[in-house]
Amino acid sequence: MFDRLSDRFDGILKRLRGKGRLTEADVDEMLAEIRTALLEADVNVRVVRSVVSRIREQAIGIELSKALDPGQQVIKIVNQELTAMLGGEVLKLTYASRPPTVILMAGLQGSGKTTASGKLARWFKSQGRNPLLVGADLQRPAAVEQLRTLGRQIDVPVFSEADDIVRSGKGDPVSVAQRGLQEARRLGKDVLIIDTAGRLAIDEELMEEVRRISATTEPHYTFLVIDAMTGQDAVDTAERFHQALAIDGVILSKLDGDARGGAALSVKEVIGRPIAFASTGEKLDAFEQFHPDRMASRILGMGDMLSLIEKAEQALDQEQAEAAATRLMEGEFTLDDFLEQMQAVKKMGPINNLLGMMPGMPKELKGAKIEDDQLSRVEAIIRSMTPVERRKPEIINGSRRLRIANGSGTSTGEVNRLVKQFSEMQKMMKRFGGMAGGKKGKRRMPMMPPGFPGMN
Amino acid sequence: MPVVLLILIAVVLVFGIGVLVLNRRRAGTAQPAVTAERREVPAPPPKPSLGKPSTTVPAPSTDEPVAPIEADEEISAEELDAAFEESLADFEAEAALAEIEEFEAETATEPEVLERPRFRDRVAKARATFSGAFGGVRGRAGITAESWDELEEALLRADVGLRVTNGLLEPLRARVKSKEITDPDALLTALQGEMKARLADSDRSLRLEDRAGAGPNVWLFVGVNGVGKTTTIGKVAAQQRAEGRRVLLAAGDTFRAAAAEQLQTWAERSGAEFVRGSEGGDPSSVIFDGVQAAAARHCDLVLGDTAGRLQNKSNLMEELRKVRRVADREPGRVTEVLLVIDATTGQNGLVQAKEFGEVTEVTGVVLTKLDGSAKGGIVFAIETELGIPVKLVGLGETIGDLVAFDPDEFVDALFGE
């Protein structure tokens, strides 16, 4: 649905070709596209305005270097600017000299506080700490039960009211938090994480309640949990919570969705507090410290290379993949290798998502809407070949072709095209492998355009 | 050597998909029939319901094999009681209603179930702080460039989206240019009128077929995590119970810890029947059990909860596709699939509606948490761009706070009027 910013620039750049300097009008045209990209990513309107004016200052009159085309240069500026805005001051957690270090979790309903509390507890555990969770969300039915289940999964104790009091709705969150603090001291826990009820920022009564929890427990850190899918309202919400509680950092939840997460930028800009953690999946270990550079390219809708690399490292067998890559460069890549790698790549998630993350993919491939099932057709053809045919597809003649087509339920034309394309790819890779070997990989892959992080 | 890995992936993708694209180009856009067929998960053979009296579990009326009922103590115990319960049906319905009243009495501050709050009352709190989005426009002597900027900003800030905003403002610019509209008030009126007109023709009724003897209606609730699906079901259950219908809640969210407990609490409050499965179990079989139990107990309506899922998780979306298919098997019939969307949702809401719509044939949108400062403008985009009507709106935490969507009030609230 969303195009990458560089795709948007295509039309503008065609007219700029050969120009040595960007004029104000050129820049304005690009800025309009940048504005659109940011707004579609849910960056707050007012934040967009200030970002765009800052980028404008830097972009006008830049000398065009030979290495980068003007579009790439502007993208680089945008990327740098966003990364700087998202990063800057990093939250360095220090632990209280008199434990426990108290952490208060706040946010709207459904932002993912309870899950984030559990994940944070697990994170502290992995840092060698000994956390206690406090269930002070007595509003939502079964919130305490959810926290208890999470606690069991990560082997962290949970303190709250007894179940019958929770169910009766008569529990007092302030008192639970206070007793939780005492309990943590008694048990010698060094980190205390207090999960609170979700509340609307405009609900004065509930905001007063969380203020009282804060006043009673004097948290060392107060985290605001923000859903990555949040739209323009993120700014108002963050401002109000910040006024009431003095937020120390933000936890961005549900970042494993396909929302571009402009809310992160808005919140950072408005309350000036760092984004400390990002929640990147349903599993309890899918929780990491925040990477501003990745978020910048994500907001711009550029393929998120780093996430892709991470996914690849998880899904692919490193040795096997590298061996295959070497064979690929040397032109010895067989259809067997292809089949093997195809299986591995499929494990990385739906093909359409991968295509979206892959920078520089040809447009017609991106728009192709490939179902994973359809790749099975390609697989079926290869599987219907004999081992010798897979190593040397050039021996496939008319009768072999017919056999393969029949065996895989496809047509001889499809078999033919697969074989032909495979041999073309081999030729291309051989050439590329030679170049990469000769010039120490300085040259880029023909299918990869310049200007992507980590590629040059 | 991450870059080498990337190149490898790129080659595999480019090659594998390149072949497909080539083939497709050759064959026109015709999809291979194989894909459609493969979707059909082979139904397992019917399983004798061991230890359950066969009279209480109605045999499926078609000879289509059905999914095995997950052995679940709670459910089988409930089914043992089913025959007995049937004879007590009427009594129970009354008792349940009494329970609602009791619950109401307990929480004296709550509004009555049937007294529906209006947008205006609820949004008032938010309005006080964010009013005057158009004050600037109105205050000016004429229509200036700033007026347009302010209009655009107000729409964008309500999450209506850039494309829809442009689509709304462009025709107005033309009308101003041709002097058809000259003063700010007329401009605002025209904009509101246009927005209301675009929402005017949708059918927002909830479909409930009278299926006497033919089995229950099934309403499924789908959406991403944390939008308020379970709470919405609780409210719908209470309202349908208050209208005298027999309702069963099926806890199809087997993923989130304690989701079933949350739904059970709602079932108890509203006097609805309740069916759950084991945590981490197959949601389709919970929904299936729910439909079976509802048929046995002559319920009119099954409200099926599902686990929140992000729409880009294809395996979870396939799971949801199956849930919908299983829910639609005789004796059940899916008459509503409601996509629950949180009012704070930004532009991703459109993607949600598109993806969930494709997988489950969404029939309507429930917009929740509109009592906050967020305006929920994304549903305007969803309804006008994708044609999925907004049916219900959540304006608070109590049972009566779920109301029918009123486009006029919604548009007025967007403008903070």
Coordinates of C-alpha atoms in Angstrom, one line a residue, chain A residues 1-2 35-36 39-42 44-46 49 108-111 139-143 145-147 149-150 153 167 198 200-203 206 227 229-233 235-237 240 254-260 280-283 305 308-309 312-313 316 318 320-322 324-326 328-329 333 335 338 341-342 345 348-351 353-355 358 361-362 364-365 367-378 381-382 409 413-414 417-418 421-423 425 428-429 432 445 447-448 454-455, chain B residues 1-27 30-36 38-39 106 122-123 125-127 129-130 149-150 152-163 166 224-228 231 255-266 268-269 279 307-316 318 321 342-352 354-355 358 369-375 378 385-386 395-397:
Chain A
M1 CA 0.0 0.0 0.0
F2 CA 2.8 2.4 0.8
R35 CA 5.7 15.1 4.0
T36 CA 3.3 12.6 2.5
L39 CA 1.9 11.7 7.4
E40 CA 1.1 8.2 6.0
A41 CA 3.4 6.9 8.7
D42 CA 1.3 8.6 11.4
N44 CA 2.0 14.0 14.1
V45 CA 1.1 16.9 11.7
R46 CA 2.9 19.4 13.8
R49 CA 6.0 20.5 9.9
L108 CA -3.8 3.7 27.5
Q109 CA -6.0 0.6 27.6
G110 CA -4.8 -2.0 25.1
S111 CA -1.4 -0.5 24.5
Q139 CA -9.8 -2.5 36.5
R140 CA -9.7 -4.8 33.6
P141 CA -11.2 -8.2 34.4
A142 CA -8.5 -10.8 34.5
A143 CA -5.6 -8.5 34.1
E145 CA -4.6 -13.3 36.1
Q146 CA -2.9 -12.5 32.8
L147 CA 0.1 -11.1 34.7
T149 CA 0.3 -16.4 33.8
L150 CA 3.1 -14.3 32.3
Q153 CA 6.0 -18.4 32.1
R167 CA -12.9 -10.2 41.1
G198 CA -5.0 1.4 31.3
L200 CA -7.6 7.5 29.0
A201 CA -5.4 10.5 29.3
I202 CA -8.5 12.7 29.8
D203 CA -9.9 10.7 32.6
L206 CA -7.9 7.6 36.9
D227 CA 1.2 1.2 20.6
M229 CA -0.2 1.6 15.4
T230 CA -1.2 4.8 17.2
G231 CA -2.2 7.7 15.0
Q232 CA -2.2 11.4 15.6
D233 CA -3.4 11.1 19.2
V235 CA 1.1 13.3 21.0
D236 CA -1.8 14.3 23.2
T237 CA -1.6 11.1 25.1
R240 CA -0.8 14.3 29.3
K254 CA 3.4 -4.1 18.6
L255 CA 6.3 -3.1 16.4
D256 CA 6.1 -6.5 14.8
G257 CA 3.0 -5.3 12.9
D258 CA 3.2 -3.5 9.6
A259 CA 2.4 -0.1 11.0
R260 CA 5.2 2.3 10.1
T280 CA 8.7 -6.9 18.5
G281 CA 6.7 -10.1 18.7
E282 CA 4.2 -12.2 20.7
K283 CA 6.9 -14.3 22.3
M305 CA 17.5 -4.1 6.0
L308 CA 15.8 -8.6 7.5
I309 CA 19.3 -9.5 8.4
A312 CA 17.8 -14.2 8.1
E313 CA 20.2 -15.1 10.9
L316 CA 18.9 -19.7 7.9
Q318 CA 24.5 -19.9 8.8
Q320 CA 24.8 -23.9 5.0
A321 CA 23.7 -20.5 3.7
E322 CA 27.2 -19.2 3.5
A324 CA 25.4 -21.8 -0.8
A325 CA 26.3 -18.1 -1.1
T326 CA 29.9 -19.0 -2.0
L328 CA 26.4 -18.8 -5.9
M329 CA 29.3 -16.4 -6.4
F333 CA 24.8 -22.8 -7.5
L335 CA 18.8 -26.2 -8.3
F338 CA 18.0 -23.2 -4.6
Q341 CA 17.5 -22.0 0.4
M342 CA 13.9 -21.5 -0.7
V345 CA 13.7 -18.3 3.2
M348 CA 11.5 -16.1 7.5
G349 CA 7.8 -15.2 6.9
P350 CA 5.4 -14.6 4.1
I351 CA 7.2 -13.9 0.9
N353 CA 6.6 -9.3 3.6
L354 CA 10.1 -10.2 2.7
L355 CA 9.8 -8.5 -0.7
M358 CA 14.1 -6.0 0.6
M361 CA 13.5 -5.1 -5.5
P362 CA 12.2 -4.6 -9.0
E364 CA 7.0 -5.7 -10.9
L365 CA 8.1 -8.2 -8.4
G367 CA 3.6 -5.6 -7.0
A368 CA 3.3 -9.3 -7.8
K369 CA 1.3 -10.3 -4.7
I370 CA 2.9 -13.7 -4.4
E371 CA 1.2 -16.3 -2.2
D372 CA 3.6 -18.7 -0.5
D373 CA 1.6 -21.5 -2.0
Q374 CA 2.5 -20.4 -5.5
L375 CA 6.1 -20.9 -4.9
S376 CA 5.3 -24.6 -4.3
R377 CA 4.7 -24.7 -8.1
V378 CA 8.4 -23.8 -8.7
I381 CA 9.0 -28.6 -10.9
I382 CA 12.4 -28.9 -9.3
G409 CA 1.5 -31.0 -12.8
G413 CA 6.5 -24.1 -21.1
E414 CA 6.8 -23.5 -17.4
R417 CA 11.1 -20.9 -18.5
L418 CA 12.4 -22.0 -15.1
Q421 CA 15.9 -18.2 -16.1
F422 CA 18.1 -20.3 -13.9
S423 CA 20.9 -20.4 -16.4
M425 CA 20.9 -16.1 -13.2
M428 CA 24.8 -13.1 -14.0
M429 CA 26.1 -14.4 -10.7
F432 CA 29.1 -10.5 -10.4
M445 CA 24.8 -5.9 -6.8
M447 CA 19.7 -5.3 -8.4
M448 CA 20.6 -3.2 -5.3
G454 CA 24.9 -1.4 5.4
M455 CA 25.3 -1.9 1.7
Chain B
M1 CA 28.6 -12.1 6.4
P2 CA 25.1 -10.7 6.7
V3 CA 25.3 -9.0 3.3
V4 CA 26.1 -12.3 1.6
L5 CA 23.0 -13.7 3.3
L6 CA 21.0 -10.9 1.9
I7 CA 22.2 -11.4 -1.5
L8 CA 21.4 -15.1 -1.3
I9 CA 17.9 -14.3 -0.2
A10 CA 17.5 -11.7 -2.9
V11 CA 18.6 -14.2 -5.5
V12 CA 16.3 -16.9 -4.2
L13 CA 13.4 -14.4 -4.2
V14 CA 14.2 -12.8 -7.5
F15 CA 14.6 -16.1 -9.2
G16 CA 11.8 -18.0 -7.6
I17 CA 9.3 -15.2 -8.0
G18 CA 10.7 -14.1 -11.3
V19 CA 9.6 -17.5 -12.7
L20 CA 6.2 -17.0 -11.3
V21 CA 5.8 -13.6 -12.7
L22 CA 7.0 -14.8 -16.1
N23 CA 4.5 -17.7 -16.0
R24 CA 1.7 -15.4 -14.9
R25 CA 2.4 -13.0 -17.7
R26 CA 2.3 -15.9 -20.1
A27 CA -0.9 -17.2 -18.7
A30 CA -5.4 -16.7 -14.3
Q31 CA -4.5 -18.1 -10.9
P32 CA -3.4 -21.6 -10.7
A33 CA -6.3 -23.7 -9.5
V34 CA -4.0 -25.6 -7.2
T35 CA -3.8 -22.8 -4.7
A36 CA -7.5 -22.5 -4.1
R38 CA -4.9 -26.4 -1.2
R39 CA -6.6 -23.9 1.0
E106 CA -24.6 -3.3 42.7
R122 CA -19.4 11.4 25.9
V123 CA -17.1 13.3 23.6
K125 CA -14.8 15.8 27.9
A126 CA -12.4 15.5 25.0
R127 CA -14.0 18.4 23.2
T129 CA -9.7 20.6 25.4
F130 CA -9.5 20.2 21.7
D149 CA -4.0 24.7 6.0
E150 CA -6.1 24.6 9.1
E152 CA -6.3 20.1 6.3
E153 CA -4.5 19.9 9.7
A154 CA -7.8 19.4 11.5
L155 CA -8.7 16.4 9.3
L156 CA -5.2 15.0 9.5
R157 CA -5.2 15.3 13.2
A158 CA -8.4 13.3 13.4
D159 CA -6.6 10.5 11.5
V160 CA -8.7 10.8 8.4
G161 CA -5.6 10.3 6.3
L162 CA -3.9 12.4 3.7
R163 CA -5.5 10.9 0.7
N166 CA -7.2 15.7 -0.2
V224 CA -5.5 -6.6 16.3
N225 CA -4.3 -6.9 19.9
G226 CA -5.6 -4.7 22.6
V227 CA -8.5 -3.0 20.7
G228 CA -11.1 -4.2 23.1
T231 CA -15.0 -6.1 26.3
F255 CA -3.7 -17.4 23.2
R256 CA -3.7 -14.4 25.6
A257 CA -3.3 -15.5 29.1
A258 CA -6.6 -15.2 31.0
A259 CA -8.6 -14.0 28.0
A260 CA -11.1 -16.8 28.7
E261 CA -11.4 -15.7 32.3
Q262 CA -12.1 -12.2 31.2
L263 CA -14.9 -13.4 28.9
Q264 CA -16.3 -15.7 31.5
T265 CA -16.6 -12.7 33.9
W266 CA -18.6 -10.9 31.2
E268 CA -21.6 -14.2 34.3
R269 CA -22.4 -10.5 34.4
E279 CA -5.3 -22.4 26.9
A307 CA -7.3 -13.8 19.8
G308 CA -6.0 -10.4 18.7
R309 CA -3.5 -10.7 15.9
L310 CA -1.5 -8.4 13.7
Q311 CA -2.7 -8.7 10.1
N312 CA 0.8 -9.3 8.8
K313 CA 1.1 -12.6 10.6
S314 CA 0.0 -14.9 7.8
N315 CA -0.2 -18.1 9.9
L316 CA -2.5 -16.4 12.4
E318 CA -5.0 -18.5 8.1
R321 CA -9.9 -18.0 8.1
D342 CA -9.4 1.3 18.5
A343 CA -10.0 5.0 18.0
T344 CA -6.4 5.8 18.5
T345 CA -5.4 3.8 15.5
G346 CA -3.7 5.6 12.7
Q347 CA -3.3 4.9 9.1
N348 CA -2.6 1.2 9.8
G349 CA -6.3 0.9 10.4
L350 CA -6.9 0.9 6.6
V351 CA -4.4 -2.0 6.2
Q352 CA -6.2 -3.8 9.1
K354 CA -8.2 -4.6 4.1
E355 CA -6.4 -7.7 5.4
E358 CA -10.0 -10.3 2.8
K369 CA -12.4 4.0 23.0
L370 CA -14.0 7.0 21.3
D371 CA -14.4 8.6 24.8
G372 CA -10.7 9.5 24.8
S373 CA -9.0 12.3 23.0
A374 CA -8.6 10.3 19.8
K375 CA -11.3 11.0 17.1
I378 CA -9.6 6.3 10.3
E385 CA -12.6 3.7 0.7
L386 CA -13.3 0.0 1.5
L395 CA -17.9 5.3 24.4
G396 CA -16.9 4.1 27.8
E397 CA -16.4 1.2 30.1

